[in-house]
CSV table of C-alpha atoms and ligand atoms in Angstrom, one decimal:
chain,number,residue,atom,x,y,z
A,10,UNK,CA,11.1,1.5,1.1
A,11,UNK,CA,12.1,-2.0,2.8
A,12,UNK,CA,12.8,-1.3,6.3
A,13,UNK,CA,13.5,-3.8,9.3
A,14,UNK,CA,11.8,-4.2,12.3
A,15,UNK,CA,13.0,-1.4,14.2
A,16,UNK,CA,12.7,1.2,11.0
A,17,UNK,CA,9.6,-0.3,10.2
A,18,UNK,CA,8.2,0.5,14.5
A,19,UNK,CA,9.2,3.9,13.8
A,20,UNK,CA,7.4,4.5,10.3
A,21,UNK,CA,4.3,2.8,11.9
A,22,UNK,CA,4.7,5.8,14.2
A,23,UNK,CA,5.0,8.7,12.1
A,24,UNK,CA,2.2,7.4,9.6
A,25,UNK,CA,-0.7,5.9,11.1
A,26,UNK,CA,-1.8,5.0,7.8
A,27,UNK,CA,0.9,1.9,8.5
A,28,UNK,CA,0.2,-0.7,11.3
A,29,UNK,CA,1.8,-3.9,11.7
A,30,UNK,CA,-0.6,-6.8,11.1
A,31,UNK,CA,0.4,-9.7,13.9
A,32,UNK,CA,-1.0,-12.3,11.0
A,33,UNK,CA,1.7,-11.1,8.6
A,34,UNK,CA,5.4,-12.0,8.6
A,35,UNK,CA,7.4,-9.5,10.9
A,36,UNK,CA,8.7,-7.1,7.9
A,37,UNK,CA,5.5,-6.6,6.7
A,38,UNK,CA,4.2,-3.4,7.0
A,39,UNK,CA,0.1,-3.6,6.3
A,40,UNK,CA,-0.5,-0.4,4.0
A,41,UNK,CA,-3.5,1.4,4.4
A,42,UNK,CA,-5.2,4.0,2.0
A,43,UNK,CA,-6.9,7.4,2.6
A,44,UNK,CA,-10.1,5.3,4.2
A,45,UNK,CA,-8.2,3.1,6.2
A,46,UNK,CA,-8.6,-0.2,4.1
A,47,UNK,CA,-5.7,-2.2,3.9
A,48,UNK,CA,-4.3,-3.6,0.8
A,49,UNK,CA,-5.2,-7.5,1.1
A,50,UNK,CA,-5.9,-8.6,-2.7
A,51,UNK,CA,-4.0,-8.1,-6.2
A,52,UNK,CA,-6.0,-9.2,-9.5
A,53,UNK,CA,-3.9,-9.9,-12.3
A,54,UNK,CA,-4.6,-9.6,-15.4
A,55,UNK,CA,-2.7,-11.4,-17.4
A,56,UNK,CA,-3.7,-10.6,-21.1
A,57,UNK,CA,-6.4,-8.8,-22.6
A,58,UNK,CA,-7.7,-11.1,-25.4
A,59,UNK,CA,-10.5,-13.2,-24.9
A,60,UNK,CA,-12.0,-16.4,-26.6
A,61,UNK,CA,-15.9,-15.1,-25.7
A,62,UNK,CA,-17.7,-11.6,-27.0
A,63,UNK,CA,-20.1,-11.8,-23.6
A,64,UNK,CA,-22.3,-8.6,-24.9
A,65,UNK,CA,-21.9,-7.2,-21.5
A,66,UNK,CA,-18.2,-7.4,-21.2
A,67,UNK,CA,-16.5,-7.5,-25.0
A,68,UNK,CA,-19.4,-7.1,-27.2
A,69,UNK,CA,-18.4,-8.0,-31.1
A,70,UNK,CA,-19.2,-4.7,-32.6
A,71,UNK,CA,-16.9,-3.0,-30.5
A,72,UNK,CA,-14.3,-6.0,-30.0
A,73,UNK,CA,-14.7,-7.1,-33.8
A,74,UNK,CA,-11.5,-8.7,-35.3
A,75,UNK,CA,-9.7,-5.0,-36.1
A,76,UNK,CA,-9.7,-4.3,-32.6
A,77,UNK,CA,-6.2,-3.8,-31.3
A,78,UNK,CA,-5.2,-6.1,-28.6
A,79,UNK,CA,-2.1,-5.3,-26.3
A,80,UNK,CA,0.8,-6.9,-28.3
A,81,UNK,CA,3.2,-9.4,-26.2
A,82,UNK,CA,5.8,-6.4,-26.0
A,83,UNK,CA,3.4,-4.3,-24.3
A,84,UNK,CA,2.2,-7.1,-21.9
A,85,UNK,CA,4.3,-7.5,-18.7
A,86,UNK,CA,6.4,-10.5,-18.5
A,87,UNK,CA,6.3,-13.0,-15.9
A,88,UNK,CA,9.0,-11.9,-14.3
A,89,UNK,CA,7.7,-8.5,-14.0
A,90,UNK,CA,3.9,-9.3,-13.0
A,91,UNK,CA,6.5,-11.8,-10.2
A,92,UNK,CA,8.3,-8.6,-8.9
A,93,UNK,CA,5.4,-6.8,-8.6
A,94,UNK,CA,3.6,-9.5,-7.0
A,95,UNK,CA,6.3,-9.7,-4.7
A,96,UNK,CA,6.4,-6.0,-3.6
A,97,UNK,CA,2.6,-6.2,-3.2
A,98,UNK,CA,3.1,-9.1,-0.6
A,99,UNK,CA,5.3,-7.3,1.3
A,100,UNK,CA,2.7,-4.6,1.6
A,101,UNK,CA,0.0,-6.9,3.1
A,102,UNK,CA,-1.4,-8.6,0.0
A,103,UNK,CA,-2.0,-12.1,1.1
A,104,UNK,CA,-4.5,-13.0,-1.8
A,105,UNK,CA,-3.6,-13.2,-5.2
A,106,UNK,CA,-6.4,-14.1,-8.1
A,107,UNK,CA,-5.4,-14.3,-11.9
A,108,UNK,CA,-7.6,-13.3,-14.4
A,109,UNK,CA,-8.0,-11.3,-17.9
A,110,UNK,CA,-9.4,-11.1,-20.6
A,111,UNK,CA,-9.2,-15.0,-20.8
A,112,UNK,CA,-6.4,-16.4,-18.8
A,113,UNK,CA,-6.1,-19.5,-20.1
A,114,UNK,CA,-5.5,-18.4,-23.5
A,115,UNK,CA,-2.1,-17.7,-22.1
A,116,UNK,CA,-0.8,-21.3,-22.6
A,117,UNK,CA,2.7,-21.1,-20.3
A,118,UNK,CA,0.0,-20.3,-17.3
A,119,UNK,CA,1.5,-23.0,-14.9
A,120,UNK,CA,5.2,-21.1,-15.6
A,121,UNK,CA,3.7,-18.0,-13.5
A,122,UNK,CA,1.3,-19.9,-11.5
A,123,UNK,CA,4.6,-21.2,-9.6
A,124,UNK,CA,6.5,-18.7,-9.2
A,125,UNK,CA,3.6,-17.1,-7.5
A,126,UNK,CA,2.7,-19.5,-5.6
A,127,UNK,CA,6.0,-19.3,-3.7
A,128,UNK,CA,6.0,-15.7,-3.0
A,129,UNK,CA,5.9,-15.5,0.7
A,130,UNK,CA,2.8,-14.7,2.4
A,131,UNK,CA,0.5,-15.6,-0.4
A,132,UNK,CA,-2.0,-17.3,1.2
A,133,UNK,CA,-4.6,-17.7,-1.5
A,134,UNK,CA,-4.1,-18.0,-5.0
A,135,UNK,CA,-7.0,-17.9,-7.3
A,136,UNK,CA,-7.9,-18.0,-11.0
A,137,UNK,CA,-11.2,-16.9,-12.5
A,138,UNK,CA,-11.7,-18.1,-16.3
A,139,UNK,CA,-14.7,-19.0,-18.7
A,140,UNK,CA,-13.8,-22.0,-18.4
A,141,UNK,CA,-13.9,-23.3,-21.9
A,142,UNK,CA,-10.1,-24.2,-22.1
A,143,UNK,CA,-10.2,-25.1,-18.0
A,144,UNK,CA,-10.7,-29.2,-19.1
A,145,UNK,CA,-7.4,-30.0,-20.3
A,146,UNK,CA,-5.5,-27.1,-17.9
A,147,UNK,CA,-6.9,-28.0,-14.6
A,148,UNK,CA,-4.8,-30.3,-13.4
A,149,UNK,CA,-1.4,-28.5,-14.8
A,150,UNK,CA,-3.1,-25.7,-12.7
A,151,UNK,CA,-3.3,-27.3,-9.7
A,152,UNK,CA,0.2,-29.0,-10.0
A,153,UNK,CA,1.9,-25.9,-10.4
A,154,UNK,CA,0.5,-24.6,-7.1
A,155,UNK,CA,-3.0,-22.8,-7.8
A,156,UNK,CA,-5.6,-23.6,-5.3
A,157,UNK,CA,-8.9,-22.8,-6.9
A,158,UNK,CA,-11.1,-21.3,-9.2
A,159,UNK,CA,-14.1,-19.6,-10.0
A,160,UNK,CA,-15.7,-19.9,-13.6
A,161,UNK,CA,-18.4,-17.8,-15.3
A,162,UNK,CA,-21.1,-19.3,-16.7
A,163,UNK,CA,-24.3,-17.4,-16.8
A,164,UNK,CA,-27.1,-20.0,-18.0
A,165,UNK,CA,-27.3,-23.5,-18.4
A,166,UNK,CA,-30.1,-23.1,-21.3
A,167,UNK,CA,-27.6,-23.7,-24.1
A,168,UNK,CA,-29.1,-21.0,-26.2
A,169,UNK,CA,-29.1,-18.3,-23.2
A,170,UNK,CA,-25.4,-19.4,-22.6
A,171,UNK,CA,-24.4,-18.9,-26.3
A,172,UNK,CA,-25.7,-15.3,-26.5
A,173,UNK,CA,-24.4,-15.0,-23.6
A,174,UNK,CA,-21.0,-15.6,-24.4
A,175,UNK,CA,-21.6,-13.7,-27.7
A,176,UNK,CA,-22.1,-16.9,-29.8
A,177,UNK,CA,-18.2,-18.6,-28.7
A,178,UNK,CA,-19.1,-20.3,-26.1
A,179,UNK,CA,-19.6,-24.3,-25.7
A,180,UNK,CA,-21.2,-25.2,-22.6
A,181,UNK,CA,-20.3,-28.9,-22.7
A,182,UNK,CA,-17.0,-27.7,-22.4
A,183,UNK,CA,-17.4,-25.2,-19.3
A,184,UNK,CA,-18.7,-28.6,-17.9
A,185,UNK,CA,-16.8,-30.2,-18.5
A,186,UNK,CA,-14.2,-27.7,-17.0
A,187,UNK,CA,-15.6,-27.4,-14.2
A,188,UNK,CA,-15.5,-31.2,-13.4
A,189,UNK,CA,-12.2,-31.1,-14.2
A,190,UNK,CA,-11.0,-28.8,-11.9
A,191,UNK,CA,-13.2,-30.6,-9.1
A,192,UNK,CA,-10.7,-33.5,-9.8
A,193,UNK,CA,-8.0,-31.2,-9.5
A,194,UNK,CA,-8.9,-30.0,-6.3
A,195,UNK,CA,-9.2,-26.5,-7.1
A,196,UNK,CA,-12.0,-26.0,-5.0
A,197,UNK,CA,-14.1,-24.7,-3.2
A,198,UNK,CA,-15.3,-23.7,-7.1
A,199,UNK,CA,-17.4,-20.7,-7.5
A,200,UNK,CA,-19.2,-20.2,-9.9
A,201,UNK,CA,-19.7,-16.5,-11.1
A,202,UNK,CA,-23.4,-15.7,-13.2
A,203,UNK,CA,-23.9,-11.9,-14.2
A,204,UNK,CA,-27.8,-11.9,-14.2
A,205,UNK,CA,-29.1,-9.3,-16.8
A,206,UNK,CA,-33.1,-8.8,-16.7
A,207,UNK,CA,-35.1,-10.3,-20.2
A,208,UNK,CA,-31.4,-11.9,-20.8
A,209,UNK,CA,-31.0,-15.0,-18.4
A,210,UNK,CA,-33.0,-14.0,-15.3
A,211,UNK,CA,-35.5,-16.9,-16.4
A,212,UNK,CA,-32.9,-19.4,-16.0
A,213,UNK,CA,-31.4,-18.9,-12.5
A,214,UNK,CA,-32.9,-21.6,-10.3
A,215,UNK,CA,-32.3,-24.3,-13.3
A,216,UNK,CA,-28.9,-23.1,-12.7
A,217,UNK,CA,-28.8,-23.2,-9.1
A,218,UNK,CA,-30.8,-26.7,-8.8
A,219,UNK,CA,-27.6,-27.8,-10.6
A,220,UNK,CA,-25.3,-27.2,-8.7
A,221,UNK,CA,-27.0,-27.4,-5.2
A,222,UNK,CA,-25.3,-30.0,-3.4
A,223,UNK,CA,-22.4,-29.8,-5.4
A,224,UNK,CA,-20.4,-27.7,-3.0
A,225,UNK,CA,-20.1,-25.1,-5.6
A,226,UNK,CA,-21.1,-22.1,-4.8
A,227,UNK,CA,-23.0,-19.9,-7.5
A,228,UNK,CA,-22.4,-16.6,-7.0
A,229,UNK,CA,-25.4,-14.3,-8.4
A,230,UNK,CA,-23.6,-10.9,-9.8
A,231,UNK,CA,-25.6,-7.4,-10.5
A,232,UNK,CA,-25.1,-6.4,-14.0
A,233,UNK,CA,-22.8,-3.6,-13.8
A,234,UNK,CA,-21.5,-0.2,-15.3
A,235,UNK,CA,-17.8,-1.1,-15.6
A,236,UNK,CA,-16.3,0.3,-18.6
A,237,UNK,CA,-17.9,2.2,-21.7
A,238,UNK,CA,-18.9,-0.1,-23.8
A,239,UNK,CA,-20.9,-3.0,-23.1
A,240,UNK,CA,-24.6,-0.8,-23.0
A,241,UNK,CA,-25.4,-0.6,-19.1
A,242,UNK,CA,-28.4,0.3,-18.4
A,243,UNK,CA,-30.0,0.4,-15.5
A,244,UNK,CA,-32.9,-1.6,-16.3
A,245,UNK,CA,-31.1,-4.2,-17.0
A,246,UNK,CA,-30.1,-4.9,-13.3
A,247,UNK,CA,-31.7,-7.5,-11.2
A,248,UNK,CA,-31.3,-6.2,-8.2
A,249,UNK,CA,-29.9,-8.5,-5.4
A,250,UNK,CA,-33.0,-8.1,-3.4
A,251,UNK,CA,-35.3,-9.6,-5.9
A,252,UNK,CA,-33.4,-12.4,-6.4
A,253,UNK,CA,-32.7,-13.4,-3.3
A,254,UNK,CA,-36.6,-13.4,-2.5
A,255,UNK,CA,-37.0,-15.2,-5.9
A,256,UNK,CA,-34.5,-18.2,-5.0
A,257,UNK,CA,-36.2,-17.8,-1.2
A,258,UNK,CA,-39.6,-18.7,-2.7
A,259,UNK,CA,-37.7,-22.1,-3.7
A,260,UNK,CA,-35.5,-22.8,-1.6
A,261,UNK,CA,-35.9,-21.3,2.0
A,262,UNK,CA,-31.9,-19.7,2.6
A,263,UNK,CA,-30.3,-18.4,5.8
A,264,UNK,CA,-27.4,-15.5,6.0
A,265,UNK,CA,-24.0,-16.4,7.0
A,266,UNK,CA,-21.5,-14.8,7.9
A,267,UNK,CA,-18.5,-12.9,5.4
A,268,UNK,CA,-15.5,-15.3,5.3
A,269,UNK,CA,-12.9,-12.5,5.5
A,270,UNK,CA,-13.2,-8.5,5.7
A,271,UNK,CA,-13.8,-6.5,2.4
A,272,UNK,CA,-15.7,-9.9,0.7
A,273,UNK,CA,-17.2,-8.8,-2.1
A,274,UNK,CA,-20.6,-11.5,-1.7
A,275,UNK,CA,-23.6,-11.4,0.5
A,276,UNK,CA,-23.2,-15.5,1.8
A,277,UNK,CA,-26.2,-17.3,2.5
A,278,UNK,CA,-27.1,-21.0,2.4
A,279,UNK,CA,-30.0,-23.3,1.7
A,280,UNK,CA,-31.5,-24.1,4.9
A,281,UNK,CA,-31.7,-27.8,3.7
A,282,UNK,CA,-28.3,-28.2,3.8
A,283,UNK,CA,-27.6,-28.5,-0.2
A,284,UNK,CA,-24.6,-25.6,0.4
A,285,UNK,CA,-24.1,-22.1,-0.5
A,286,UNK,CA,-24.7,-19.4,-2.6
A,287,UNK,CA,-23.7,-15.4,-2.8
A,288,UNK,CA,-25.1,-12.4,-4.1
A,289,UNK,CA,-23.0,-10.0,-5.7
A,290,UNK,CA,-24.7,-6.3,-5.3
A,291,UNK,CA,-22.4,-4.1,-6.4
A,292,UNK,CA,-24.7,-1.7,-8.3
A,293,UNK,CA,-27.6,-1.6,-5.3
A,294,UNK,CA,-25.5,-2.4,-2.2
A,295,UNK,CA,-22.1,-0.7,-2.7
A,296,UNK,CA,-19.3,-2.7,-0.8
A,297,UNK,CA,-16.2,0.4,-1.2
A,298,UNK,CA,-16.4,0.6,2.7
A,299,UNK,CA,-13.8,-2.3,3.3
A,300,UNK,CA,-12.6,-2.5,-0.1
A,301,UNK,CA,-8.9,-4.4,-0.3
A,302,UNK,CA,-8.4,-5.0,-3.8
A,303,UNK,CA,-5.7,-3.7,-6.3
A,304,UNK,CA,-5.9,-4.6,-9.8
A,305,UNK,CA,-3.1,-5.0,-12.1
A,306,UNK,CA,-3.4,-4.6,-15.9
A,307,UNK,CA,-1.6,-7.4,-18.9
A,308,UNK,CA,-0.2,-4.0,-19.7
A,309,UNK,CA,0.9,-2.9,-16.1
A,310,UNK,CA,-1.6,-0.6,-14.8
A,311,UNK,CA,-2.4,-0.6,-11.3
A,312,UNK,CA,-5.8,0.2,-10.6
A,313,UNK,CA,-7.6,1.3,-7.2
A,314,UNK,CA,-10.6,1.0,-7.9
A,315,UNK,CA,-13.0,-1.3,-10.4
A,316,UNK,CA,-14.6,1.9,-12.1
A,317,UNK,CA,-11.7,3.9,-11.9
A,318,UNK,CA,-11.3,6.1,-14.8
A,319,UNK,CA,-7.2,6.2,-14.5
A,320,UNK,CA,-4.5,3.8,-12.9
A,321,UNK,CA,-0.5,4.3,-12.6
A,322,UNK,CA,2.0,2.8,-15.0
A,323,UNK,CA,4.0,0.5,-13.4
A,324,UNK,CA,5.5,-0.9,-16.6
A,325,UNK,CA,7.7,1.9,-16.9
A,326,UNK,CA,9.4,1.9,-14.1
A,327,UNK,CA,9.7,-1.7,-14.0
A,328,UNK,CA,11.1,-1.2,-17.3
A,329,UNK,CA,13.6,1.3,-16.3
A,330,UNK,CA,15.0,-1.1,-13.9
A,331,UNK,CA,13.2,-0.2,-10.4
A,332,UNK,CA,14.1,-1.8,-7.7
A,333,UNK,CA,12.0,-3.5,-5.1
A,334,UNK,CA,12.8,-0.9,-3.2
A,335,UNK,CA,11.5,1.8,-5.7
A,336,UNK,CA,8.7,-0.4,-6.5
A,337,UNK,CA,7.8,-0.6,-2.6
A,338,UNK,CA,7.6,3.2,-2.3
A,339,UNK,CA,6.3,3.4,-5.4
A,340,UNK,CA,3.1,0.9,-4.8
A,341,UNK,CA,2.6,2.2,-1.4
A,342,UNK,CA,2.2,6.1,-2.2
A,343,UNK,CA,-0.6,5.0,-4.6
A,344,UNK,CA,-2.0,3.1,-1.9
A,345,UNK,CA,-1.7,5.9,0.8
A,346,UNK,CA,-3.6,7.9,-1.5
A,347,UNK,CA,-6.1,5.7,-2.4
A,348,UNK,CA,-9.6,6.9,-1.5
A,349,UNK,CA,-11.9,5.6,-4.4
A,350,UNK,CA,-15.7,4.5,-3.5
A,351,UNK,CA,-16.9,5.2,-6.9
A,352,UNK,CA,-19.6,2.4,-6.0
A,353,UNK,CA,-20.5,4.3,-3.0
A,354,UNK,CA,-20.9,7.6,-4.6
A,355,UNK,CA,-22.8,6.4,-7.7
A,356,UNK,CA,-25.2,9.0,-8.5
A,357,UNK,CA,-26.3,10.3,-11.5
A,358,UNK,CA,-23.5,13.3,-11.9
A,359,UNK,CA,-21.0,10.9,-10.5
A,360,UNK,CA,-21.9,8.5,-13.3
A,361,UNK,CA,-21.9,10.9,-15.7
A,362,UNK,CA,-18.6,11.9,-15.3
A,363,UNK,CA,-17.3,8.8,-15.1
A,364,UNK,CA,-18.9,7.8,-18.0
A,365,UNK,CA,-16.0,8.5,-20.5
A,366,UNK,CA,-13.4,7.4,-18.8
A,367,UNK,CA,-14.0,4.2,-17.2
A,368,UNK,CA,-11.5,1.4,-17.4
A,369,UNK,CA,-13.0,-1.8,-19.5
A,370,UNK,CA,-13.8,-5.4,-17.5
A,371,UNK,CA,-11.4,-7.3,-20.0
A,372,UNK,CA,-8.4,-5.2,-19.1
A,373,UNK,CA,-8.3,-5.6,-15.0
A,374,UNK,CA,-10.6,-8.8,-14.9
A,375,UNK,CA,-14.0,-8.1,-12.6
B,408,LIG,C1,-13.8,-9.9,-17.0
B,408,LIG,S1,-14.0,-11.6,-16.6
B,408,LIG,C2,-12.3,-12.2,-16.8
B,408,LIG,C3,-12.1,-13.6,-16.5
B,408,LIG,C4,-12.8,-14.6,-17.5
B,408,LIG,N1,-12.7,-14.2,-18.8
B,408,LIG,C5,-14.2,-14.9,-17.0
B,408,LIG,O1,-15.1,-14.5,-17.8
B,408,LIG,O2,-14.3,-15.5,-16.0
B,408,LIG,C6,-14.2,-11.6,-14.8
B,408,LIG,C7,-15.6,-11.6,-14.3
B,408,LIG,O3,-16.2,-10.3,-14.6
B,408,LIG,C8,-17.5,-10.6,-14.9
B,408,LIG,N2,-18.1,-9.4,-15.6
B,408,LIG,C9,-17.7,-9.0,-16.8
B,408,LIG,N3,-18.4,-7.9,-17.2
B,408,LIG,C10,-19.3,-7.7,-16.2
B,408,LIG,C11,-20.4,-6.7,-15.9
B,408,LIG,N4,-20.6,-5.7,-16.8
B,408,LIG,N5,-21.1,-6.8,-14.8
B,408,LIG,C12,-20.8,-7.8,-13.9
B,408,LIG,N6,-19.8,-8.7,-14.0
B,408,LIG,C13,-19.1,-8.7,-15.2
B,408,LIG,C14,-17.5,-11.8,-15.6
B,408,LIG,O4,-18.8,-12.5,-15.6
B,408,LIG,C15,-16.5,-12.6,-14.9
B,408,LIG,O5,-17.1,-13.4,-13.9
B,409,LIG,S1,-16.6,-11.8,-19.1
B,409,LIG,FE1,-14.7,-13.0,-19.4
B,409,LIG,S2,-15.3,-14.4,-21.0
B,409,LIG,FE2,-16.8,-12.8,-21.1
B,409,LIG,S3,-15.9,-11.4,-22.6
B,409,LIG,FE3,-15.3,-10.7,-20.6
B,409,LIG,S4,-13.3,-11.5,-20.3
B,409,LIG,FE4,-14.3,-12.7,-21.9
C-alpha cells in the first residue's frame, strides 16, 4: 500500500508500528517491526558464486566444483532486485550495500549500480567484495554512482591470507584493489578481517600497523555461527574483549561514538591520531536490539535476520507481475512481523535448534 499524505496520517494512527520520519521524503512511511526497529538497510546479494573457498564461509569440501550454484534464471534480474529496492526505499530504507557470494564476478555490476543509485532516498550506497577483481572495477564503480566499499582481507601474512581464502586468493591483487578504489573515491574504505583463534589471530597488529594512518578503517569481526557449514566452534572466537585489550597494549585507543543507530561496530580510535578501527562482536556482544537491516537473496529471498533459518520468496510474486503496490504491502507485513534477535537469544537450545536450518553467509552476504 502507497498512500499520500493524508492516508498515510491516518495509517500512522491506527498502527503505531508506522511513524513518519521528518528525515525522509514526505510519502515515506518509516516501517517498524515487532521490536520497534525501523527498516534502514537492504543487503543485496547479487549472486551466489564466489571466486574464494574462505573455510569459514564456502569451504571446498562442501562448495567443491559439483556444488549447484543458483543458475541466472533463478537469480533476480536487475530490474527486479531495482523494483524491490525501490519499494524498500519507500519504506524507510535509506542505505543500500551490495554484496554476495562475490559481487564483482557479476561483470554488468555498474548497469545496477546506477539505477540504484538514483532510487530516491538512497542515501548510502555501498559494496562489500574480496577485493580480488576490485583493481580494474573501481573506477567503473565509482562512475556509475557507488560511493564506497568495504573489502575483506583477513591477514597480510601471504600464507595466512591464502588459507584463508581457501588457497584462491592473491593478496597483491586485494592491494592492489584497495588502492584502487582509494583513487576512485570510494571511501571511507573499510576493511572487514574475520579473526579465527590459531588461524590469523597472530597476525592482527601487522595488519593494523598497515593500514593505521591510512584512513581505512579495519574492522575486527568475531568468527561467527552463520550457516551450517563452515565448522563454528566456539573456540575458535576471539572475543572482542581480548582483542581490543591486545591492540590497547600497542596502541593506547579511545571509544567513539556509533555513526548512526543499529551500527553494527564498536568505534574506537588510536589516541595518536593514526584513525579508526571497529570491533565487530556479534557472537559475545549481540547488537539485535537496534537491528535495521533486511537482506535480500541473488535468488530473491528476503531475510530478517542474519541467522535466520527461513526468509519470504519475493521472486514469485515479482514474477507474477506484482505491483509496487503489492510489493509495498507485501514487504511491510514481513517487516511488521519481524521480531528476530537470534544473536540476542543465543543459547545453547536456541543454537541447537537453529543449527539445521540456518541460512549460508554466501547467499545474503554478512
Ligand atoms: C559473505 S561475504 C560476501 C562479500 C564478499 N565475498 C566478501 O568476502 O567481502 C561478506 C562478509 O561476511 C564475512 N563473513 C563470512 N563468513 C563469516 C563468518 N563465519 N563469521 C564472520 N564473518 C563472516 C566476510 O568476511 C565478509 O566480510
Ligand atoms: S567470505 Fe566472501 S570471499 Fe570468502 S567465501 Fe564467503 S563470499 Fe567468498
Amino acid at each position: 500500500m502507497v498512500c499520500n499524505d493524508a492516508e498515510f496520517r491516518q495509517n500512522a494512527h491506527m498502527s503505531s508500528h508506522l511513524i513518519p520520519d521528518a528525515n525522509i521524503a514526505t510519502k515515506v512511511a518509516v516501517t517498524r517491526d515487532a521490536l520497534r526497529r525501523p527498516l534502514h538497510d537492504l543487503r543485496i546479494s547479487v549472486l551466489d558464486q564466489c571466486n574464494f573457498r574462505c573455510p569459514y564461509c564456502m569451504p571446498e569440501d562442501e562448495f567443491h566444483e559439483d556444488f549447484q550454484f543458483l543458475s541466472r534464471k533463478q537469480r533476480l534480474t536487475y530490474s527486479e532486485i531495482l523494483k524491490i529496492a525501490h519499494v524498500a526505499a519507500g519504506l524507510g530504507v535509506s542505505k543500500l550495500r551490495l554484496t554476495g557470494g562475490e559481487p564483482l564476478l557479476d561483470k554488468n555490476l555498474p548497469e545496477l549500480i546506477r539505477g540504484l543509485a538514483t532510487i530516491p532516498g538512497i542515501e548510502d550506497l555501498a559494496l562489500t567484495t574480496n577485493g580480488m577483481l576490485l583493481g580494474s572495477a573501481a573506477q567503473a564503480l565509482a562512475d556509475a554512482g557507488l560511493h564506497r566499499v568495504t573489502i575483506s582481507l583477513d591477514s597480510l601474512d601471504e600464507a595466512v591470507f591464502r588459507h584463508m581464502s581457501g588457497g584462491r586468493g592473491n593478496l597483491g591483487k586485494v592491494l592492489e584493489g584497495i588502492d584502487a578504489a582509494k583513487q576512485a573515491g570510494l571511501t571511507p574504505i573499510k576493511i572487514n578481517v574475520v579473526v579465527q583463534r590459531g588461524v590469523n589471530d597472530h597476525s592482527v597488529l601487522e595488519l593494523l600497523e598497515h593500514f593505521r594512518g591510512t584512513g581505512h578503517i579495519v574492522r575486527l569481526i568475531e568468527f561467527m555461527d552463520v550457516g551450517n557449514r563452515n565448522g563454528w566452534r566456539l573456540d575458535q572466537v576471539v572475543p572482542s574483549r581480548q582483542l581490543l585489550d591486545h591492540v590497547q597494549a600497542r596502541w593506547p585507543l579511545r571509544r567513539i561514538d556509533q555513526s548512526y543507530p543499529g551500527e553494527v561496530a564498536h568505534r574506537y580510535e588510536y589516541v595518536d591520531g593514526q584513525g579508526e578501527i571497529g570491533f565487530i562482536s556479534s557472537v559475545t556482544e549481540p547488537f539485535c536490539g537496534d537491528c535495521s537491516r533486511a537482506r535480500l537473496s541473488a535468488d530473491g529471498v528476503l531475510y530478517t535476520c542474519l541467522f535466520a533459518n527461513q526468509g519470504t520468496d519475493l521472486r514469485e510474486s515479482l514474477r507474477n507481475d506484482a505491483d509496487e503496490e503489492e510489493l509495498t504491502d507485501i514487504l511491510s507485513q514481513i517487516w511488521l512481523q519481524r521480531a528476530d534477535r537470534y544473536s540476542e537469544l543465543r543459547r545453547p537450545a536456541v543454537a541447537e535448534a537453529h543449527v539445521l536450518r540456518k541460512v549460508e553467509m554466501y547467499r545474503i552476504g554478512g
